[in-house]
Short mmCIF file of C-alpha atoms in Angstrom, two decimals:
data_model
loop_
_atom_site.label_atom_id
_atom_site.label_comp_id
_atom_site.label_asym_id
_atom_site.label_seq_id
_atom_site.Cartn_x
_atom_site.Cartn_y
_atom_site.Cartn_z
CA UNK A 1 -26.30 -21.61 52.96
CA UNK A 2 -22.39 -21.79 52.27
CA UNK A 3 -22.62 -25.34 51.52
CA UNK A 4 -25.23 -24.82 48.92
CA UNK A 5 -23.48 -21.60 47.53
CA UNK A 6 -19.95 -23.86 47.45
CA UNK A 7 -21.70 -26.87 45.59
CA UNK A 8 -23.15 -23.97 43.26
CA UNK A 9 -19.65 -22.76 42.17
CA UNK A 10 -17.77 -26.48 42.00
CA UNK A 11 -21.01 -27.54 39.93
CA UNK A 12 -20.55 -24.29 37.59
CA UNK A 13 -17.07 -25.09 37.38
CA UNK A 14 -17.20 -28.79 36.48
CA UNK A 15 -19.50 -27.99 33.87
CA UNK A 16 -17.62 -25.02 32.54
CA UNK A 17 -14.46 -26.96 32.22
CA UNK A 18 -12.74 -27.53 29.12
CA UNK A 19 -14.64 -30.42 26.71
CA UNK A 20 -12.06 -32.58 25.24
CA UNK A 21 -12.14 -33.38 21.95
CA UNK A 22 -13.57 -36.88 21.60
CA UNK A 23 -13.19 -37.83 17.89
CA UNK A 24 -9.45 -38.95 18.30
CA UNK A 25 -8.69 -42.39 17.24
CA UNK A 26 -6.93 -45.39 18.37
CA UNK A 27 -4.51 -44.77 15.75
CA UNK A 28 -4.26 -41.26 16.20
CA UNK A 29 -3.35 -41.78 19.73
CA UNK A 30 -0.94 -44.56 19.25
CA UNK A 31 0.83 -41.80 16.87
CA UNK A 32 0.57 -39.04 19.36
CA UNK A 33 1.80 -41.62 22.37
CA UNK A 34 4.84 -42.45 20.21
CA UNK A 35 5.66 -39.04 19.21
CA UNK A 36 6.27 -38.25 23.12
CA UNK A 37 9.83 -39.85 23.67
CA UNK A 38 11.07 -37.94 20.51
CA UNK A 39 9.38 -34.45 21.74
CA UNK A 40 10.86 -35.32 25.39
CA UNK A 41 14.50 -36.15 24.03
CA UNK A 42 14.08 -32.85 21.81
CA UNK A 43 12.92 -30.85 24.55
CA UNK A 44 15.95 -31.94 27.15
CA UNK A 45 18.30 -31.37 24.37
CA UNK A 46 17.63 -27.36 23.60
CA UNK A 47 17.38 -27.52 27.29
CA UNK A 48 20.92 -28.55 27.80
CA UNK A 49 22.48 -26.74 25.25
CA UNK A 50 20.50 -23.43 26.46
CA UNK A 51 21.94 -24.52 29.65
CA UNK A 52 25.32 -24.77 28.16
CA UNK A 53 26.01 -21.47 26.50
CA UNK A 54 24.19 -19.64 30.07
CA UNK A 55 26.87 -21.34 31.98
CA UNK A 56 29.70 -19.70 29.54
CA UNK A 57 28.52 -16.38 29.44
CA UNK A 58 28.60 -16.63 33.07
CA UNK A 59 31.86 -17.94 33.66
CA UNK A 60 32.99 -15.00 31.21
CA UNK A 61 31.55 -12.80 33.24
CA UNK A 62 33.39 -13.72 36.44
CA UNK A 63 36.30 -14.29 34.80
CA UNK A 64 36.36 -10.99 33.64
CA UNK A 65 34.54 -9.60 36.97
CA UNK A 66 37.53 -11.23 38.94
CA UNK A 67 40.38 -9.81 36.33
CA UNK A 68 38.81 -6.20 37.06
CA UNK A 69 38.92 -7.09 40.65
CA UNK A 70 42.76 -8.09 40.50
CA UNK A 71 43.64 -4.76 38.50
CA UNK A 72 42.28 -2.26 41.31
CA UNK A 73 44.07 -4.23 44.38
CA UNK A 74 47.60 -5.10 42.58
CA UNK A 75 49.02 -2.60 40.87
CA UNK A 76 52.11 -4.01 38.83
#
């Protein structure tokens, strides 16, 4: 009975799954396949500079965090 119930739900769900949409053509998908490098570079670029400016704001921080730090245990 389990086996029958479990082929029920991966039948439903092979049949429910997403339809793709099959009217592409060749030349569309040349276009799209060439347009992945460029998105890719694009994407690890913002990445980096995201990346980037986190790191400063954090090493502000501690900078800061550490200069606070220094000011309660010497006292000049």
């Amino acid at each position: 009975m389990k086996k029958i119930i479990m082929a029920g739900v991966i039948l439903a769900g092979v049949m429910g799954s997403a339809n793709a949409d099959t009217n592409i053509t060749p030349k569309q998908l040349a276009e799209n396949l060439s347009q992945v490098p460029i998105k890719l570079q694009g994407h690890i670029s913002t990445e980096i500079e995201k990346t980037k400016q986190y790191q400063a704001k954090q090493w502000n921080k501690v900078k800061s965090d550490l200069l606070k730090l220094k000011a309660k245990f010497i006292k000049q």
